[in-house]
Coordinates of C-alpha atoms in Angstrom, one line a residue:
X191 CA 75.4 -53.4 46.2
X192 CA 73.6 -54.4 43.0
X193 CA 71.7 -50.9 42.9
X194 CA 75.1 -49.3 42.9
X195 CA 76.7 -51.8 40.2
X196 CA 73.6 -51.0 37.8
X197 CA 74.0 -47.8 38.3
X198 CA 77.8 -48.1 37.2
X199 CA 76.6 -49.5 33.9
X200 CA 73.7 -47.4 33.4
X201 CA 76.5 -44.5 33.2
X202 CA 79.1 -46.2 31.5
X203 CA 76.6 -47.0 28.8
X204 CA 75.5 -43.5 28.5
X205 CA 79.0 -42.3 28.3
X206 CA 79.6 -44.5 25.5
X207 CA 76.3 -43.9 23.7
X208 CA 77.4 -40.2 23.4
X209 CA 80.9 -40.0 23.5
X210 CA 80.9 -43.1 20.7
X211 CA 80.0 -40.5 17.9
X212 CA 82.2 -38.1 19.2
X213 CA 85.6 -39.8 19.1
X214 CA 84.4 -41.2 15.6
X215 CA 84.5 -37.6 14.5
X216 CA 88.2 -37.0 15.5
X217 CA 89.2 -40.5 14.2
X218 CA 91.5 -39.3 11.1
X219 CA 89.9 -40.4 7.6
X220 CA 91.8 -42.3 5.3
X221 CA 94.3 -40.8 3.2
X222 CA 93.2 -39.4 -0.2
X223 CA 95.8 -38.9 -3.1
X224 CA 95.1 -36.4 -5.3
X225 CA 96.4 -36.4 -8.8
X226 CA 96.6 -34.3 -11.9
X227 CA 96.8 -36.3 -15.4
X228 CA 97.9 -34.3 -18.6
X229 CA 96.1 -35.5 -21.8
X230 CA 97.4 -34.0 -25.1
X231 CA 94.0 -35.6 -26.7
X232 CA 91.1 -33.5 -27.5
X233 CA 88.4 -34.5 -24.7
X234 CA 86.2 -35.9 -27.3
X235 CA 88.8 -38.3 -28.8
X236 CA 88.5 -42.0 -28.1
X237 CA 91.7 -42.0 -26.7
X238 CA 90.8 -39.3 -24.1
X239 CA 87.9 -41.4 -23.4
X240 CA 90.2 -44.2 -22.5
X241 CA 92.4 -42.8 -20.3
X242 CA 89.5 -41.1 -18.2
X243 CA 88.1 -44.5 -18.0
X244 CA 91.5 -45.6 -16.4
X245 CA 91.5 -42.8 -14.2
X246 CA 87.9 -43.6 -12.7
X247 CA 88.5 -47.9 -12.7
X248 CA 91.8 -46.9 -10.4
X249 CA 89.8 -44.8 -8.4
X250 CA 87.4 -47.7 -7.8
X251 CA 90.1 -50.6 -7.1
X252 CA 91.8 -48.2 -4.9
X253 CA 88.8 -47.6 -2.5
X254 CA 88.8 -43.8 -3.2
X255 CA 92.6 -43.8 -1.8
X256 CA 93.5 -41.8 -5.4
X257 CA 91.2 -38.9 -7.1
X258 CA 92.3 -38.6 -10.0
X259 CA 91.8 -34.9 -12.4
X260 CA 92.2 -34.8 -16.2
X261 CA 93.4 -32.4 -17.9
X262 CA 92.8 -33.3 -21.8
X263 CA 93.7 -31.1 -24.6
X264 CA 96.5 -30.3 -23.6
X265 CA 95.1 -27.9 -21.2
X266 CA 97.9 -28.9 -18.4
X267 CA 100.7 -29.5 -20.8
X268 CA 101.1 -29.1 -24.2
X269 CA 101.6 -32.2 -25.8
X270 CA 105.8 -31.9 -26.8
X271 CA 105.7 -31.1 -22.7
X272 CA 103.7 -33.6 -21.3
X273 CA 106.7 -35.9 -20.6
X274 CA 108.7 -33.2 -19.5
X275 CA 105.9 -31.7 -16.7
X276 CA 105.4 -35.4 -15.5
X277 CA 109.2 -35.4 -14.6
X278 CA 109.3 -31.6 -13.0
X279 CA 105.9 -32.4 -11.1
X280 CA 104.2 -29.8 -13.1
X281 CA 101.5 -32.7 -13.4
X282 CA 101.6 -36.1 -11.3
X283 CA 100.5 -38.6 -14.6
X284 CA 101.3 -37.6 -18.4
X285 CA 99.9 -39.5 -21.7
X286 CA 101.1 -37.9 -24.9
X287 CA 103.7 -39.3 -27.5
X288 CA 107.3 -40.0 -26.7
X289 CA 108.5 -38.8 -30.8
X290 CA 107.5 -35.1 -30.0
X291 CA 110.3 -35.0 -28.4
X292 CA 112.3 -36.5 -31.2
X293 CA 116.2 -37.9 -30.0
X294 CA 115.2 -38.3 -26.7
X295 CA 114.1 -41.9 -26.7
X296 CA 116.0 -43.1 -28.7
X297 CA 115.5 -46.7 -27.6
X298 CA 111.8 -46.6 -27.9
X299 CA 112.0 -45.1 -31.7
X300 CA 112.7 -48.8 -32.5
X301 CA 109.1 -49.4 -32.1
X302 CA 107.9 -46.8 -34.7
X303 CA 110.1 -48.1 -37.6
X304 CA 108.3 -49.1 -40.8
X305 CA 107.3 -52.2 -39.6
X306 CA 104.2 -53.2 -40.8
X307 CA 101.9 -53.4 -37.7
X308 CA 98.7 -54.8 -38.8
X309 CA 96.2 -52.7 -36.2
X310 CA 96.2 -50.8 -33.0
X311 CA 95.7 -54.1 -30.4
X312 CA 99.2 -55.3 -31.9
X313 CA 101.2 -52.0 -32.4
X314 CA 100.0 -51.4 -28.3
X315 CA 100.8 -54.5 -26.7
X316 CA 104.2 -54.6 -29.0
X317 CA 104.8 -50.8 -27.7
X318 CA 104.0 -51.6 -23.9
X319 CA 106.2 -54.7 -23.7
X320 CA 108.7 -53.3 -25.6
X321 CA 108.4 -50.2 -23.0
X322 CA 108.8 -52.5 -20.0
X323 CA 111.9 -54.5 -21.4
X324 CA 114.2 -52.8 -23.6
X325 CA 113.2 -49.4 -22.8
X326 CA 112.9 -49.7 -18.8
X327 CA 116.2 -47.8 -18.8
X328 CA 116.1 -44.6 -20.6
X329 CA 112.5 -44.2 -19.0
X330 CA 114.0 -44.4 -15.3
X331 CA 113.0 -41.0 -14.6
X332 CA 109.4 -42.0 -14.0
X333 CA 107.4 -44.6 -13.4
X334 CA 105.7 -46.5 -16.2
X335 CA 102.3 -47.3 -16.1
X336 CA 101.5 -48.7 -19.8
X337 CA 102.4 -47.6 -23.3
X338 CA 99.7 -48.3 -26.2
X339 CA 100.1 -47.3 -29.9
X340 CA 98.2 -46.7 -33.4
X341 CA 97.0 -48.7 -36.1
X342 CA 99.3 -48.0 -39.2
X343 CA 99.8 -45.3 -40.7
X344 CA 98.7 -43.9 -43.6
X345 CA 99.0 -40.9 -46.2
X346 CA 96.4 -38.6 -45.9
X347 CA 96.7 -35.7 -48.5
X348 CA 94.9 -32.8 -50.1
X349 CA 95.7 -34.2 -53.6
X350 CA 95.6 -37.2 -54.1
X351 CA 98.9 -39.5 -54.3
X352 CA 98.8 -42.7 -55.9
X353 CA 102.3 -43.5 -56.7
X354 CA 106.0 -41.8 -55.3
X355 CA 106.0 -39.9 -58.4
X356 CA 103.1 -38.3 -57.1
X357 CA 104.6 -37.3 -53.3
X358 CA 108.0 -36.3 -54.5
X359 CA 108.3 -32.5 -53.1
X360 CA 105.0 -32.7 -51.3
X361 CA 105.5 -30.9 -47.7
X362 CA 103.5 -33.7 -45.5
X363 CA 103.2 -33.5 -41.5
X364 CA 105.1 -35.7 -39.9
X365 CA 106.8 -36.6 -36.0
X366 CA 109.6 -38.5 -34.8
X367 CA 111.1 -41.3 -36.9
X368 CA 108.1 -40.7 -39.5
X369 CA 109.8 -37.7 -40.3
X370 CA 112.9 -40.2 -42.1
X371 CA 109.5 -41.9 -43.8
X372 CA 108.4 -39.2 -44.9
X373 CA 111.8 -37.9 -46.5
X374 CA 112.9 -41.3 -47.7
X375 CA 109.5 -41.6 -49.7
X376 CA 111.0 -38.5 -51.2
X377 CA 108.7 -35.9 -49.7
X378 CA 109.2 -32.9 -47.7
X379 CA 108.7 -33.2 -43.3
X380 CA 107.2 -31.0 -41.5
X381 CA 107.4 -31.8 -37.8
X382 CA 104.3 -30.5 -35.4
X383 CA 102.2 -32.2 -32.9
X384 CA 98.9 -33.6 -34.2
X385 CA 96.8 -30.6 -32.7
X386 CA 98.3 -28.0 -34.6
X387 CA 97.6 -30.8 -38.6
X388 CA 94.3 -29.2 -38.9
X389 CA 95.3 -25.5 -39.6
X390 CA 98.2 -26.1 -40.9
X391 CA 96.3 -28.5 -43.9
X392 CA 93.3 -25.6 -43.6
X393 CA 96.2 -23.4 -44.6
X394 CA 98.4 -24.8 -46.8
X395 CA 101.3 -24.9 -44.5
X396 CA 101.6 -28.9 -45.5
X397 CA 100.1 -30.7 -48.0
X398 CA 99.6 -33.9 -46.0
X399 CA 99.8 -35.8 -43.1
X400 CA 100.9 -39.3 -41.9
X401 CA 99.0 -41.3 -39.4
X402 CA 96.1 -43.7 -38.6
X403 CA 93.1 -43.4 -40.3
X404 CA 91.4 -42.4 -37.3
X405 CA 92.8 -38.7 -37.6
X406 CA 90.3 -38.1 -40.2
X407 CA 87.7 -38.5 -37.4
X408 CA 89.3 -38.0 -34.3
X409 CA 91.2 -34.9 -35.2
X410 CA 88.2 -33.9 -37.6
X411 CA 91.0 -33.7 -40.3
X412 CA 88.9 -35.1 -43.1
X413 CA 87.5 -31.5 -43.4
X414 CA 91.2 -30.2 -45.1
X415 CA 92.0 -33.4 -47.0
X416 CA 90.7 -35.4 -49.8
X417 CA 92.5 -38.3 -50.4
X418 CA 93.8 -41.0 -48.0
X419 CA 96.5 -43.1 -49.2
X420 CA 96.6 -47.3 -48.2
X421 CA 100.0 -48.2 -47.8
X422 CA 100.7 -51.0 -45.8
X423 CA 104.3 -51.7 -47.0
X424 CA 104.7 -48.4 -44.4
X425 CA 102.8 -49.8 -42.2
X426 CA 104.6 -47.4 -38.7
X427 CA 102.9 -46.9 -35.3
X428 CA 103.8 -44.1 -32.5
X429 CA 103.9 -45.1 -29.4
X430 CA 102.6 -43.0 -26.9
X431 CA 103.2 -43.4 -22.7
X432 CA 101.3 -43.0 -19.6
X433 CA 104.2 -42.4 -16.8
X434 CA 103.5 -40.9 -13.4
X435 CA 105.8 -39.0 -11.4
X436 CA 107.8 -40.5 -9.5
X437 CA 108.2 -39.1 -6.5
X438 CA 104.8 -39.4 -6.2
X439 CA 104.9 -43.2 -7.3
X440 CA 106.8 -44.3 -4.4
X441 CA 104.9 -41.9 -1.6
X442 CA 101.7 -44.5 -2.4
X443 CA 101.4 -47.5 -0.1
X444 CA 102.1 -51.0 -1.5
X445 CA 98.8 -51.7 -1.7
X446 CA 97.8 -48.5 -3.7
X447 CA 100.5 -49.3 -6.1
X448 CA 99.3 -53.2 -6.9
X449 CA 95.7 -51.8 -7.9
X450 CA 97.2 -49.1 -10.0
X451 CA 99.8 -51.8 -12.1
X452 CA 96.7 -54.5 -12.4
X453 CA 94.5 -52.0 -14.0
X454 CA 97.0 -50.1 -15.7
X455 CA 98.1 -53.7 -17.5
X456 CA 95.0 -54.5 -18.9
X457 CA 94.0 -51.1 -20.1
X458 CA 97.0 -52.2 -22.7
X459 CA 94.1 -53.9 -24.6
X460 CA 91.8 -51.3 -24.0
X461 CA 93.5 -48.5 -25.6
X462 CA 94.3 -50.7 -28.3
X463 CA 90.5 -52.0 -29.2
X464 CA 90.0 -47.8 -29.0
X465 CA 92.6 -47.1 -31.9
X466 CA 90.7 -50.4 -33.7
X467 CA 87.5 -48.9 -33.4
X468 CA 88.5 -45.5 -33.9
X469 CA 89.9 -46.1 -37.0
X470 CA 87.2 -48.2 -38.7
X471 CA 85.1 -44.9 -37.6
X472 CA 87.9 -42.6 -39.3
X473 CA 87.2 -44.8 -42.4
X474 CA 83.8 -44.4 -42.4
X475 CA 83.6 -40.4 -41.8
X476 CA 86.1 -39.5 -44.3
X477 CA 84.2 -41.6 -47.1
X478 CA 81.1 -40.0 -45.8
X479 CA 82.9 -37.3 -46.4
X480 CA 83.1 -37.5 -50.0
X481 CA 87.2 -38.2 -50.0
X482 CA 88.9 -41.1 -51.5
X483 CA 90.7 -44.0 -50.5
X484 CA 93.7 -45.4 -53.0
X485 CA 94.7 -48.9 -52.5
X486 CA 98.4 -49.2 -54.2
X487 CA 98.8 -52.0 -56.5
X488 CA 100.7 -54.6 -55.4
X489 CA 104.1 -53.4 -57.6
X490 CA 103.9 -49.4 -56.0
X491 CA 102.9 -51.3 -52.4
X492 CA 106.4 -53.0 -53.0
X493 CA 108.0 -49.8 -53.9
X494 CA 107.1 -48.1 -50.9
X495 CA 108.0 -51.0 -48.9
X496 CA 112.0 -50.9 -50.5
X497 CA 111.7 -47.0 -50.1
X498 CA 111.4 -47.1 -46.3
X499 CA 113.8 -49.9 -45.6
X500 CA 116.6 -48.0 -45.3
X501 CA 115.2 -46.1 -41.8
X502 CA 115.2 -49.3 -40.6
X503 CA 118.5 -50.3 -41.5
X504 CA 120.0 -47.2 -40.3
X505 CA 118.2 -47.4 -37.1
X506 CA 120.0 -50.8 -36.9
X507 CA 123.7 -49.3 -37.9
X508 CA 123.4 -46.2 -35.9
X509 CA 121.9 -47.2 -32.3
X510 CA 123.5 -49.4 -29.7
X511 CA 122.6 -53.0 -29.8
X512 CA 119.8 -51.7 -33.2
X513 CA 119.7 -55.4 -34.6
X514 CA 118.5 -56.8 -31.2
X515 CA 116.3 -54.1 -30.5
X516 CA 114.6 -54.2 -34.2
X517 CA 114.6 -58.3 -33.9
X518 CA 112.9 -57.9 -30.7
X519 CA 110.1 -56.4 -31.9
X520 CA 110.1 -57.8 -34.8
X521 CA 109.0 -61.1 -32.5
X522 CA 106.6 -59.3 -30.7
X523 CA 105.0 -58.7 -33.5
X524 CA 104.7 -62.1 -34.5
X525 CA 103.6 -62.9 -31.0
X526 CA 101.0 -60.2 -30.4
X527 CA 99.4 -61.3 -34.2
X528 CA 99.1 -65.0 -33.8
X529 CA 96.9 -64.0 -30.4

């Protein structure tokens, strides 16, 4: 009897010794999301650099559930279409600026009034809260993942401007609700995209652009201009969004979706120390460059300042609840620059 009950086990143990390996082979794998991510920034830019990072951190806190595939330079979607393809599933996550398509925000455009944002780690966490409060609606179409922003902008010019006298007529490069800056300062606009500033300057097509001081680096545009203009009374931001589809938003499990929202909150901050960093490095190159920087005096810093309040106050007599929206972020501010 005992011969016959090792012999039992002796074959049961076999059987399981080779069969173990076997069923492990048929067991399904875990599920693996894969995901496209249009980037309308040159892969080179700090702000590509980012968002990569962000892509490879959720692929880590997920366990390898999402593989995630960029697509920067607007090699997926051109950067006015970014939004757009996110929606239509043409890619599954979009980053690009919501004032290329001008009008169709109109809530978030409160963020890119005149303001007078101090850097990039204030203009992004005011953008991203803003985003997830008084902007949740008119962005229902996808799902939000964060929303950072640029340092302020400045003039950067062929010729140099040091007063308004100086930019009245000037055709300067502008997107969004900096094309009303741009106008009010009594220049001309000329709305395109960021990658299309450097020919256009190369060519004479405008004689300027506005933006952060890291274009001069970032976008190599201080090859076509020669003089950057400070002019913090301006002081305006674009925001800029990283939304997922979101069909494909809701077909990830609960879990899935936590790690994505915890590392998609703090990359807030990490976007924001890029534009910081990116624009002391614009600084740098253009002076290296042989360009100028012109600081206004305190009574032309003023003028510019009166010049541009109007876009503000029209924003607040033209748009639905204005006042509350341009208070709101007038306390976030306040908020993100005592932190």
């Amino acid at each position: 009897m005992m011969k016959k009950l090792l012999a039992c086990l002796v074959v049961a143990w076999v059987f399981c010794f080779f069969a173990a390996p076997a069923l492990a082979a048929d067991a399904p794998k875990a599920k693996v999301t894969e995901l496209s991510y249009s980037i309308f920034f040159p892969p080179t830019h700090a702000q590509a650099k980012a968002a990569d990072a962000w892509a490879r951190e959720v692929e880590k806190r997920t366990q390898g559930a999402l593989k995630i595939t960029t697509f920067p330079g607007g090699t997926l979607t051109k950067a006015e279409a970014v939004y757009d393809g996110v929606v239509q599933g043409i890619s599954d996550i979009g980053l690009s600026c919501f004032a290329y398509t001008r009008g169709r925000f109109p809530i978030m455009a409160a963020v890119d009034l005149p303001m007078g944002y101090p850097n990039g780690m204030v203009a992004s966490k005011v953008a991203n809260a803003f985003a997830l409060s008084d902007a949740k609606p008119e962005l229902s179409d996808v799902k939000i993942l964060y929303v950072h922003a640029h340092g302020p902008g400045l003039l950067h010019t062929v010729k140099p401007v040091g007063t308004l006298e100086d930019l009245k007529g000037m055709k300067i490069r502008a997107t969004g609700l900096s094309a009303k800056i741009v106008e009010v300062l009594g220049a001309v606009p000329v709305a395109m995209p960021q990658p299309e500033t450097y020919g256009a300057l190369q060519k004479g097509v405008v004689e300027g652009t506005f933006g952060p001081i890291e274009v001069l680096k970032g976008w190599k545009q201080a090859e076509v201009v020669k003089s950057t203009t400070d002019c913090p009374g301006v002081g305006y931001t674009t925001a800029m969004f990283v939304v997922m589809n979101k069909a494909k938003w809701d077909a990830l499990a609960p879990e899935v979706q936590k790690a994505v929202d915890e590392v998609s909150a703090e990359w807030v901050a990490v976007h924001g120390a890029a534009w910081d960093e990116a624009d002391d490095a614009g600084r740098k190159f253009t002076l290296e460059k042989g360009n100028q920087i012109i600081q206004l005096s305190p009574e032309e810093n003023t003028k510019w300042k009166a010049a541009v309040a109007p876009v503000i106050d029209d924003f607040v007599k033209t748009q639905p609840n204005g006042k509350a929206y341009v208070d709101n972020v007038t306390a976030l501010i306040g908020k993100f620059s005592a932190k």
